[in-house]
């Protein structure tokens, strides 16, 4: 493994995708939960962290800690270099044209709010519309509801079909000449659906709108190329891709970011301040007021290195195999409905399901007794989950360290729970 906080950047796919070796990198996978081996299947909520990322964090605090962009002393210069190198790594990872297009935020939610509060605040007016999909996370619904209410704009939805795919047959009427922004999830955190982003980009650009991609569930799992997608903004969180909590990314096209007003005001984001007025710093600093999350940015760089060494195509391939296997096994139980596309090739590694007789919360609690962590509830997509006439679903979601035997443990766990409830 390379030392992520100093200069070196790995090439893609240079490490063999060996799940046993990958698992050995994750200290938490040694834990027992309720006396059982941990089977962690809640990766869509947050991923676990490899020793390389944890080490980048402790190294930073033990060896480098200083504030960035303001010191002439060695530690400050090293902290600044590490912080900016991490930005460069992220830019390369998503194929951004330049590192200045990468803004550090706290998470996907903050990135989405930033665009709503700046770009959209300036560009959306009375009578305009904003188009999102019916399968968005609350973070990509509520900021637009609030904006629409403030501006007298209309919030429109592209529907999710019965098969869990995005309905695009009425794309040209929903996205029209009054559409200013289309904001869509790349991959649904409930259905696993992969949305046709390039198609949305084409239509959005045809009418002069911008396209924002919520990539919280895609960047961790597949090769995402912002130029190939032709997106205008793209948001994701480090904590879902082996990185620490408390840091995320807003990527935007340079010219759009350049024209946007700042989101927060304070240190670092200014060029000049007088008692009367202020002017703004260059990108990306215009959007990074105050002391940034230096340690977590550097650790995000380590997470990007880790994924790059594995190769995102290999990551995707592993999850596709696991998802196909899990779909088959879960459906073979016979009392379970899986939400979203039934063809595993059309979806990513999240499987939300509803048991005919066992409530998801009961199932989640019973599985926890067996060391198996799944998520239950509305998955922060209440309107979507309710559209299936339920208020909660169980969800298993996979990542690089999960195995087919963990899928077997899940399925056996569900079977055991069925046995318990039928007593
Ligand atoms: N967008 C999508 C598609 C998500 O899945 C999530 C988090 C977010 C936005 C928000 O990310 P945050 O880092 O700002 O919280 N999704 C989930 C989930 O599915 N379970 O817990 C969090």
Short mmCIF file of C-alpha atoms and ligand atoms in Angstrom, two decimals:
data_model
loop_
_atom_site.label_atom_id
_atom_site.label_comp_id
_atom_site.label_asym_id
_atom_site.label_seq_id
_atom_site.Cartn_x
_atom_site.Cartn_y
_atom_site.Cartn_z
CA UNK A 1 0.00 0.00 0.00
CA UNK A 2 1.22 3.45 -0.82
CA UNK A 3 1.60 6.21 1.75
CA UNK A 4 -1.45 8.29 0.92
CA UNK A 5 -0.62 11.49 2.71
CA UNK A 6 2.60 12.12 0.80
CA UNK A 7 3.00 12.44 -2.93
CA UNK A 8 2.54 8.92 -4.30
CA UNK A 9 -0.56 8.04 -6.29
CA UNK A 10 -1.33 4.43 -7.19
CA UNK A 11 -2.32 3.21 -10.64
CA UNK A 12 -5.77 1.74 -11.16
CA UNK A 13 -6.27 -1.97 -10.59
CA UNK A 14 -2.70 -2.73 -9.51
CA UNK A 15 -3.86 -4.83 -6.56
CA UNK A 16 -5.39 -8.26 -7.04
CA UNK A 17 -9.03 -8.32 -5.96
CA UNK A 18 -8.64 -10.89 -3.20
CA UNK A 19 -11.52 -10.68 -0.72
CA UNK A 20 -9.63 -12.47 2.06
CA UNK A 21 -6.75 -10.01 1.76
CA UNK A 22 -9.21 -7.09 1.60
CA UNK A 23 -11.00 -8.32 4.73
CA UNK A 24 -7.70 -8.46 6.58
CA UNK A 25 -7.39 -4.68 6.06
CA UNK A 26 -10.57 -3.96 8.04
CA UNK A 27 -10.01 -4.21 11.80
CA UNK A 28 -13.74 -4.04 12.59
CA UNK A 29 -14.39 -7.26 10.67
CA UNK A 30 -12.63 -9.09 13.53
CA UNK A 31 -15.37 -8.03 15.93
CA UNK A 32 -17.92 -10.39 17.38
CA UNK A 33 -21.46 -9.09 17.68
CA UNK A 34 -23.61 -10.94 20.18
CA UNK A 35 -21.01 -13.67 20.19
CA UNK A 36 -21.11 -14.13 16.40
CA UNK A 37 -18.80 -13.05 13.59
CA UNK A 38 -19.88 -9.64 12.34
CA UNK A 39 -21.64 -9.80 8.96
CA UNK A 40 -21.82 -6.17 7.95
CA UNK A 41 -24.49 -5.61 5.30
CA UNK A 42 -25.31 -1.95 5.93
CA UNK A 43 -22.83 -0.44 3.50
CA UNK A 44 -25.31 1.88 1.82
CA UNK A 45 -25.61 3.68 5.17
CA UNK A 46 -21.87 3.81 5.71
CA UNK A 47 -18.92 1.61 4.80
CA UNK A 48 -16.29 0.24 7.14
CA UNK A 49 -12.77 1.70 7.07
CA UNK A 50 -9.53 -0.08 6.20
CA UNK A 51 -6.40 0.28 8.35
CA UNK A 52 -4.86 2.40 5.58
CA UNK A 53 -7.54 5.09 6.05
CA UNK A 54 -7.39 4.91 9.85
CA UNK A 55 -3.61 5.18 9.65
CA UNK A 56 -3.82 8.25 7.41
CA UNK A 57 -5.93 9.89 10.10
CA UNK A 58 -3.67 9.02 13.02
CA UNK A 59 -0.54 9.83 11.01
CA UNK A 60 -1.93 13.23 10.26
CA UNK A 61 -2.65 14.01 13.90
CA UNK A 62 0.58 12.47 15.14
CA UNK A 63 2.94 13.91 12.53
CA UNK A 64 1.46 16.82 10.61
CA UNK A 65 -1.37 18.57 12.43
CA UNK A 66 -1.45 22.30 11.59
CA UNK A 67 -3.81 24.69 9.90
CA UNK A 68 -3.78 24.99 6.12
CA UNK A 69 -3.28 27.85 3.65
CA UNK A 70 -1.98 30.27 6.26
CA UNK A 71 1.32 29.16 7.71
CA UNK A 72 4.89 29.48 6.54
CA UNK A 73 6.07 26.79 8.93
CA UNK A 74 6.80 23.23 7.88
CA UNK A 75 3.79 21.57 9.46
CA UNK A 76 1.37 24.02 7.88
CA UNK A 77 3.00 23.55 4.49
CA UNK A 78 2.80 19.76 4.86
CA UNK A 79 -0.84 19.90 6.00
CA UNK A 80 -1.69 22.15 3.04
CA UNK A 81 0.12 19.85 0.60
CA UNK A 82 -1.69 16.78 1.99
CA UNK A 83 -5.07 18.51 1.90
CA UNK A 84 -4.60 19.68 -1.69
CA UNK A 85 -3.14 16.35 -2.82
CA UNK A 86 -6.29 14.64 -1.55
CA UNK A 87 -8.37 17.05 -3.64
CA UNK A 88 -6.28 16.17 -6.69
CA UNK A 89 -6.82 12.45 -6.03
CA UNK A 90 -10.58 12.92 -5.84
CA UNK A 91 -10.55 15.01 -9.03
CA UNK A 92 -8.67 12.26 -10.86
CA UNK A 93 -10.94 9.57 -9.40
CA UNK A 94 -14.05 11.14 -10.97
CA UNK A 95 -12.18 12.49 -14.02
CA UNK A 96 -12.77 16.16 -13.20
CA UNK A 97 -11.10 18.57 -15.63
CA UNK A 98 -9.32 20.35 -12.80
CA UNK A 99 -8.93 19.97 -9.01
CA UNK A 100 -10.47 23.41 -8.40
CA UNK A 101 -13.79 21.85 -9.42
CA UNK A 102 -13.71 19.70 -6.27
CA UNK A 103 -15.18 21.43 -3.22
CA UNK A 104 -14.91 19.77 0.19
CA UNK A 105 -18.18 19.75 2.11
CA UNK A 106 -19.41 17.78 5.12
CA UNK A 107 -21.36 15.18 3.13
CA UNK A 108 -23.69 14.64 0.18
CA UNK A 109 -26.46 16.46 2.01
CA UNK A 110 -24.38 19.59 2.43
CA UNK A 111 -23.26 19.43 -1.22
CA UNK A 112 -26.88 19.27 -2.38
CA UNK A 113 -27.90 22.10 -0.06
CA UNK A 114 -25.00 24.18 -1.30
CA UNK A 115 -26.22 23.97 -4.90
CA UNK A 116 -29.81 24.68 -3.86
CA UNK A 117 -28.76 27.69 -1.76
CA UNK A 118 -26.38 29.23 -4.29
CA UNK A 119 -26.77 28.18 -7.94
CA UNK A 120 -30.50 27.55 -7.68
CA UNK A 121 -31.16 30.53 -5.42
CA UNK A 122 -29.75 32.72 -8.18
CA UNK A 123 -31.10 30.90 -11.22
CA UNK A 124 -34.57 29.59 -10.30
CA UNK A 125 -37.45 32.06 -10.36
CA UNK A 126 -41.20 32.33 -10.18
CA UNK A 127 -42.85 29.97 -12.69
CA UNK A 128 -39.71 27.92 -13.30
CA UNK A 129 -39.55 24.25 -12.44
CA UNK A 130 -37.13 21.85 -10.82
CA UNK A 131 -37.19 18.19 -11.85
CA UNK A 132 -36.17 15.36 -9.55
CA UNK A 133 -37.07 11.67 -9.46
CA UNK A 134 -39.46 9.71 -7.28
CA UNK A 135 -36.55 7.67 -5.93
CA UNK A 136 -34.52 10.41 -4.26
CA UNK A 137 -33.09 10.38 -0.76
CA UNK A 138 -34.64 13.08 1.45
CA UNK A 139 -31.44 15.08 1.00
CA UNK A 140 -32.27 15.48 -2.67
CA UNK A 141 -35.97 16.23 -2.10
CA UNK A 142 -36.30 18.60 0.80
CA UNK A 143 -33.83 21.32 -0.35
CA UNK A 144 -35.78 21.50 -3.64
CA UNK A 145 -39.17 21.60 -1.90
CA UNK A 146 -37.90 24.48 0.19
CA UNK A 147 -36.42 26.27 -2.79
CA UNK A 148 -39.57 25.79 -4.86
CA UNK A 149 -41.67 27.25 -2.03
CA UNK A 150 -39.31 30.23 -1.63
CA UNK A 151 -39.23 30.98 -5.34
CA UNK A 152 -42.76 30.14 -6.47
CA UNK A 153 -41.28 27.39 -8.62
CA UNK A 154 -42.79 23.99 -9.33
CA UNK A 155 -41.20 20.73 -8.16
CA UNK A 156 -41.74 17.97 -10.71
CA UNK A 157 -41.02 14.27 -10.42
CA UNK A 158 -39.91 11.66 -12.90
CA UNK A 159 -41.75 8.54 -11.75
CA UNK A 160 -40.37 5.16 -10.76
CA UNK A 161 -42.06 2.37 -12.72
CA UNK A 162 -43.39 -0.83 -11.20
CA UNK A 163 -40.19 -2.57 -12.24
CA UNK A 164 -38.16 -0.01 -10.27
CA UNK A 165 -36.74 1.70 -13.34
CA UNK A 166 -37.04 5.41 -14.00
CA UNK A 167 -39.93 6.28 -16.30
CA UNK A 168 -38.46 8.32 -19.15
CA UNK A 169 -41.25 8.03 -21.72
CA UNK A 170 -42.53 11.49 -20.70
CA UNK A 171 -39.07 13.01 -20.25
CA UNK A 172 -39.60 15.70 -22.88
CA UNK A 173 -42.81 16.98 -21.33
CA UNK A 174 -41.61 16.89 -17.71
CA UNK A 175 -38.30 18.59 -18.52
CA UNK A 176 -39.40 21.63 -20.50
CA UNK A 177 -38.30 25.15 -21.35
CA UNK A 178 -39.04 26.34 -17.79
CA UNK A 179 -36.87 23.64 -16.19
CA UNK A 180 -33.81 25.14 -14.56
CA UNK A 181 -32.31 22.14 -12.82
CA UNK A 182 -32.69 18.37 -13.00
CA UNK A 183 -31.43 16.63 -9.85
CA UNK A 184 -31.33 12.83 -9.93
CA UNK A 185 -29.76 10.04 -8.00
CA UNK A 186 -27.27 7.97 -9.98
CA UNK A 187 -28.19 4.89 -7.99
CA UNK A 188 -31.20 4.50 -5.71
CA UNK A 189 -30.31 3.65 -2.11
CA UNK A 190 -33.56 1.69 -1.84
CA UNK A 191 -34.18 0.07 -5.23
CA UNK A 192 -30.60 -0.25 -6.43
CA UNK A 193 -31.76 1.19 -9.76
CA UNK A 194 -29.04 2.75 -11.88
CA UNK A 195 -30.52 5.79 -13.56
CA UNK A 196 -29.84 6.86 -17.18
CA UNK A 197 -27.84 9.95 -16.27
CA UNK A 198 -26.50 10.64 -19.76
CA UNK A 199 -30.06 10.68 -21.10
CA UNK A 200 -31.13 13.13 -18.40
CA UNK A 201 -28.08 15.28 -19.14
CA UNK A 202 -28.97 15.41 -22.84
CA UNK A 203 -32.53 16.50 -22.20
CA UNK A 204 -31.58 18.95 -19.44
CA UNK A 205 -29.00 20.60 -21.70
CA UNK A 206 -31.42 20.68 -24.64
CA UNK A 207 -33.67 23.02 -22.63
CA UNK A 208 -30.81 25.00 -21.08
CA UNK A 209 -31.11 23.40 -17.62
CA UNK A 210 -28.27 21.98 -15.52
CA UNK A 211 -28.00 18.41 -14.31
CA UNK A 212 -27.06 17.58 -10.74
CA UNK A 213 -26.19 13.97 -9.93
CA UNK A 214 -26.54 12.57 -6.43
CA UNK A 215 -23.71 10.08 -6.64
CA UNK A 216 -23.70 9.06 -2.95
CA UNK A 217 -24.41 5.46 -3.94
CA UNK A 218 -22.48 5.30 -7.20
CA UNK A 219 -19.04 6.85 -6.65
CA UNK A 220 -18.18 4.26 -3.95
CA UNK A 221 -19.11 1.33 -6.20
CA UNK A 222 -18.45 2.03 -9.87
CA UNK A 223 -16.26 4.06 -12.16
CA UNK A 224 -17.88 7.49 -12.28
CA UNK A 225 -16.61 9.89 -14.91
CA UNK A 226 -18.15 13.34 -14.62
CA UNK A 227 -17.15 14.21 -18.17
CA UNK A 228 -18.61 11.05 -19.69
CA UNK A 229 -21.85 11.60 -17.75
CA UNK A 230 -21.90 15.22 -18.91
CA UNK A 231 -23.11 16.23 -15.45
CA UNK A 232 -22.95 19.81 -14.20
CA UNK A 233 -22.82 19.04 -10.48
CA UNK A 234 -22.11 15.77 -8.69
CA UNK A 235 -22.27 15.07 -4.95
CA UNK A 236 -20.99 12.26 -2.75
CA UNK A 237 -19.84 11.39 0.78
CA UNK A 238 -16.48 9.94 1.80
CA UNK A 239 -17.97 7.79 4.57
CA UNK A 240 -19.73 5.52 2.08
CA UNK A 241 -16.47 4.85 0.20
CA UNK A 242 -14.10 3.71 2.97
CA UNK A 243 -13.39 7.28 4.08
CA UNK A 244 -14.18 9.06 7.33
CA UNK A 245 -17.47 10.64 8.36
CA UNK A 246 -17.86 14.40 8.24
CA UNK A 247 -16.46 14.98 4.77
CA UNK A 248 -18.02 14.97 1.33
CA UNK A 249 -17.56 16.42 -2.11
CA UNK A 250 -19.34 18.79 -4.39
CA UNK A 251 -17.95 18.62 -7.90
CA UNK A 252 -19.16 21.24 -10.35
CA UNK A 253 -18.18 22.54 -13.78
CA UNK A 254 -15.69 25.32 -13.27
CA UNK A 255 -17.66 28.05 -15.02
CA UNK A 256 -20.81 27.27 -13.05
CA UNK A 257 -18.98 27.28 -9.72
CA UNK A 258 -17.19 30.46 -10.70
CA UNK A 259 -20.48 32.26 -11.34
CA UNK A 260 -22.13 31.09 -8.11
CA UNK A 261 -22.32 33.21 -4.96
CA UNK A 262 -20.64 31.81 -1.83
CA UNK A 263 -22.54 29.50 0.51
CA UNK A 264 -20.87 30.48 3.80
CA UNK A 265 -18.78 33.48 4.69
CA UNK A 266 -15.63 33.69 6.80
CA UNK A 267 -11.91 32.93 6.80
CA UNK A 268 -10.22 31.49 3.71
CA UNK A 269 -13.13 32.17 1.36
CA UNK A 270 -12.35 35.88 0.97
CA UNK A 271 -9.92 37.67 -1.30
CA UNK A 272 -10.04 41.04 0.44
CA UNK A 273 -12.07 42.46 3.32
CA UNK A 274 -12.59 46.10 4.22
CA UNK A 275 -14.80 47.45 7.02
CA UNK A 276 -17.46 48.00 4.37
CA UNK A 277 -17.23 45.07 2.00
CA UNK A 278 -15.53 41.86 0.92
CA UNK A 279 -14.54 40.07 -2.28
CA UNK A 280 -14.25 36.33 -2.83
CA UNK A 281 -11.32 34.00 -3.13
CA UNK A 282 -10.73 31.81 -6.19
CA UNK A 283 -12.18 28.34 -6.55
CA UNK A 284 -12.34 26.07 -4.66
CA UNK A 285 -11.70 28.25 -1.59
CA UNK A 286 -14.69 30.49 -2.24
CA UNK A 287 -16.82 27.59 -0.97
CA UNK A 288 -14.58 26.51 1.90
CA UNK A 289 -15.10 29.05 4.67
CA UNK A 290 -13.18 28.51 7.90
CA UNK A 291 -10.70 25.85 8.90
CA UNK A 292 -11.58 22.86 6.74
CA UNK A 293 -11.74 19.20 7.68
CA UNK A 294 -8.06 18.67 6.92
CA UNK A 295 -7.54 15.27 8.54
CA UNK A 296 -10.61 13.75 6.95
CA UNK A 297 -9.76 15.16 3.52
CA UNK A 298 -6.36 13.49 3.73
CA UNK A 299 -7.96 10.23 4.88
CA UNK A 300 -10.39 10.50 1.96
CA UNK A 301 -7.34 10.62 -0.29
CA UNK A 302 -6.24 7.33 1.33
CA UNK A 303 -9.69 5.84 0.65
CA UNK A 304 -9.46 6.91 -2.99
CA UNK A 305 -6.01 5.31 -3.22
CA UNK A 306 -7.37 2.09 -1.75
CA UNK A 307 -10.24 1.91 -4.24
CA UNK A 308 -7.98 2.94 -7.12
CA UNK A 309 -5.54 0.14 -6.36
CA UNK A 310 -8.39 -2.34 -6.45
CA UNK A 311 -9.78 -0.78 -9.64
CA UNK A 312 -13.37 0.42 -9.73
CA UNK A 313 -14.28 -2.01 -12.51
CA UNK A 314 -13.21 -4.87 -10.22
CA UNK A 315 -15.17 -3.36 -7.32
CA UNK A 316 -18.26 -3.17 -9.51
CA UNK A 317 -17.78 -6.69 -10.85
CA UNK A 318 -17.46 -8.12 -7.32
CA UNK A 319 -20.65 -6.39 -6.19
CA UNK A 320 -22.53 -7.45 -9.30
CA UNK A 321 -21.69 -11.10 -8.63
CA UNK A 322 -22.67 -10.78 -5.00
CA UNK A 323 -25.92 -8.98 -5.84
CA UNK A 324 -26.95 -11.60 -8.42
CA UNK A 325 -26.23 -14.35 -5.90
CA UNK A 326 -28.04 -12.54 -3.08
CA UNK A 327 -31.13 -11.85 -5.24
CA UNK A 328 -31.33 -15.51 -6.16
CA UNK A 329 -30.87 -16.70 -2.57
CA UNK A 330 -33.23 -14.19 -0.96
CA UNK A 331 -35.95 -14.86 -3.54
CA UNK A 332 -35.52 -18.61 -3.06
CA UNK A 333 -36.89 -18.13 0.48
CA UNK A 334 -40.28 -17.73 -1.15
CA UNK A 335 -41.84 -15.31 1.35
CA UNK A 336 -39.91 -12.25 0.34
CA UNK A 337 -40.52 -9.48 -2.17
CA UNK A 338 -37.42 -7.67 -3.44
CA UNK A 339 -38.01 -4.03 -4.40
CA UNK A 340 -36.54 -2.59 -7.57
CA UNK A 341 -35.31 -4.16 -10.81
CA UNK A 342 -35.52 -7.95 -10.69
CA UNK A 343 -32.68 -8.24 -13.18
CA UNK A 344 -29.49 -7.94 -11.09
CA UNK A 345 -27.61 -6.55 -14.08
CA UNK A 346 -29.79 -3.42 -13.92
CA UNK A 347 -29.01 -2.61 -10.32
CA UNK A 348 -26.28 -1.99 -7.81
CA UNK A 349 -25.52 -3.80 -4.58
CA UNK A 350 -28.48 -2.87 -2.41
CA UNK A 351 -31.35 -5.28 -1.89
CA UNK A 352 -34.40 -3.92 -0.11
CA UNK A 353 -36.97 -6.52 0.70
CA UNK A 354 -40.24 -7.04 2.44
CA UNK A 355 -41.09 -10.28 4.19
CA UNK A 356 -44.66 -11.51 3.90
CA UNK A 357 -45.12 -11.93 7.64
CA UNK A 358 -42.14 -10.55 9.58
CA UNK A 359 -41.88 -6.81 10.16
CA UNK A 360 -38.51 -5.40 8.97
CA UNK A 361 -37.67 -4.10 12.46
CA UNK A 362 -38.28 -7.53 13.99
CA UNK A 363 -36.16 -9.09 11.27
CA UNK A 364 -33.36 -6.56 11.78
CA UNK A 365 -33.35 -7.15 15.52
CA UNK A 366 -33.37 -10.94 15.14
CA UNK A 367 -30.53 -10.79 12.59
CA UNK A 368 -28.50 -8.59 14.93
CA UNK A 369 -28.68 -11.38 17.50
CA UNK A 370 -26.87 -13.46 14.88
CA UNK A 371 -24.23 -10.78 14.26
CA UNK A 372 -25.79 -9.65 10.98
CA UNK A 373 -26.17 -5.90 10.43
CA UNK A 374 -28.82 -4.80 7.96
CA UNK A 375 -30.79 -1.57 7.79
CA UNK A 376 -34.52 -1.38 8.35
CA UNK A 377 -36.91 1.52 7.99
CA UNK A 378 -37.69 4.08 5.30
CA UNK A 379 -34.03 4.55 4.29
CA UNK A 380 -34.52 8.32 4.18
CA UNK A 381 -36.73 7.85 1.13
CA UNK A 382 -40.14 7.94 2.79
CA UNK A 383 -42.25 8.82 -0.26
CA UNK A 384 -40.67 6.01 -2.30
CA UNK A 385 -40.99 3.33 0.40
CA UNK A 386 -44.60 4.38 1.05
CA UNK A 387 -45.35 4.02 -2.67
CA UNK A 388 -44.98 0.26 -2.08
CA UNK A 389 -47.76 0.49 0.53
CA UNK A 390 -45.38 -0.19 3.39
CA UNK A 391 -43.70 2.13 5.88
CA UNK A 392 -40.50 0.15 6.19
CA UNK A 393 -38.33 -2.33 4.34
CA UNK A 394 -35.29 -4.41 5.27
CA UNK A 395 -32.13 -3.70 3.28
CA UNK A 396 -28.89 -5.57 2.78
CA UNK A 397 -26.17 -3.65 0.98
CA UNK A 398 -22.77 -4.89 -0.10
CA UNK A 399 -19.22 -3.72 -0.49
CA UNK A 400 -15.77 -4.95 -1.39
CA UNK A 401 -15.28 -7.10 1.73
CA UNK A 402 -18.58 -8.99 1.59
CA UNK A 403 -18.68 -12.63 0.55
CA UNK A 404 -21.14 -15.21 -0.70
CA UNK A 405 -20.92 -16.98 2.65
CA UNK A 406 -22.13 -13.75 4.30
CA UNK A 407 -25.10 -13.81 1.91
CA UNK A 408 -25.70 -17.40 3.02
CA UNK A 409 -25.55 -16.23 6.66
CA UNK A 410 -28.20 -13.60 5.87
CA UNK A 411 -30.50 -16.09 4.17
CA UNK A 412 -30.05 -18.66 6.96
CA UNK A 413 -30.65 -15.88 9.47
CA UNK A 414 -33.95 -14.99 7.79
CA UNK A 415 -34.90 -18.67 7.78
CA UNK A 416 -34.13 -18.99 11.49
CA UNK A 417 -36.17 -15.88 12.21
CA UNK A 418 -39.08 -17.37 10.27
CA UNK A 419 -38.78 -20.46 12.44
CA UNK A 420 -38.81 -18.36 15.60
CA UNK A 421 -41.86 -16.35 14.56
CA UNK A 422 -43.83 -19.39 13.43
CA UNK A 423 -43.45 -21.02 16.85
N1 LIG B 1 -28.20 10.52 -1.36
C1 LIG B 1 -28.28 9.18 -1.37
C2 LIG B 1 -28.64 8.48 -2.63
C3 LIG B 1 -27.99 8.47 -0.20
O1 LIG B 1 -28.08 7.13 -0.22
C4 LIG B 1 -27.65 9.16 0.97
C5 LIG B 1 -27.41 8.46 2.27
C6 LIG B 1 -27.56 10.55 0.91
C7 LIG B 1 -27.85 11.20 -0.26
C8 LIG B 1 -27.15 11.37 2.09
O2 LIG B 1 -25.80 11.14 2.38
P1 LIG B 1 -25.16 11.82 3.66
O3 LIG B 1 -23.76 11.31 3.67
O4 LIG B 1 -25.25 13.28 3.48
O5 LIG B 1 -25.96 11.34 4.83
N2 LIG B 1 -28.06 7.23 2.38
C9 LIG B 1 -28.22 6.51 3.51
C10 LIG B 1 -28.83 5.27 3.51
O6 LIG B 1 -29.29 4.72 2.51
N3 LIG B 1 -28.86 4.80 4.75
O7 LIG B 1 -28.27 5.70 5.55
C11 LIG B 1 -27.87 6.77 4.79
#
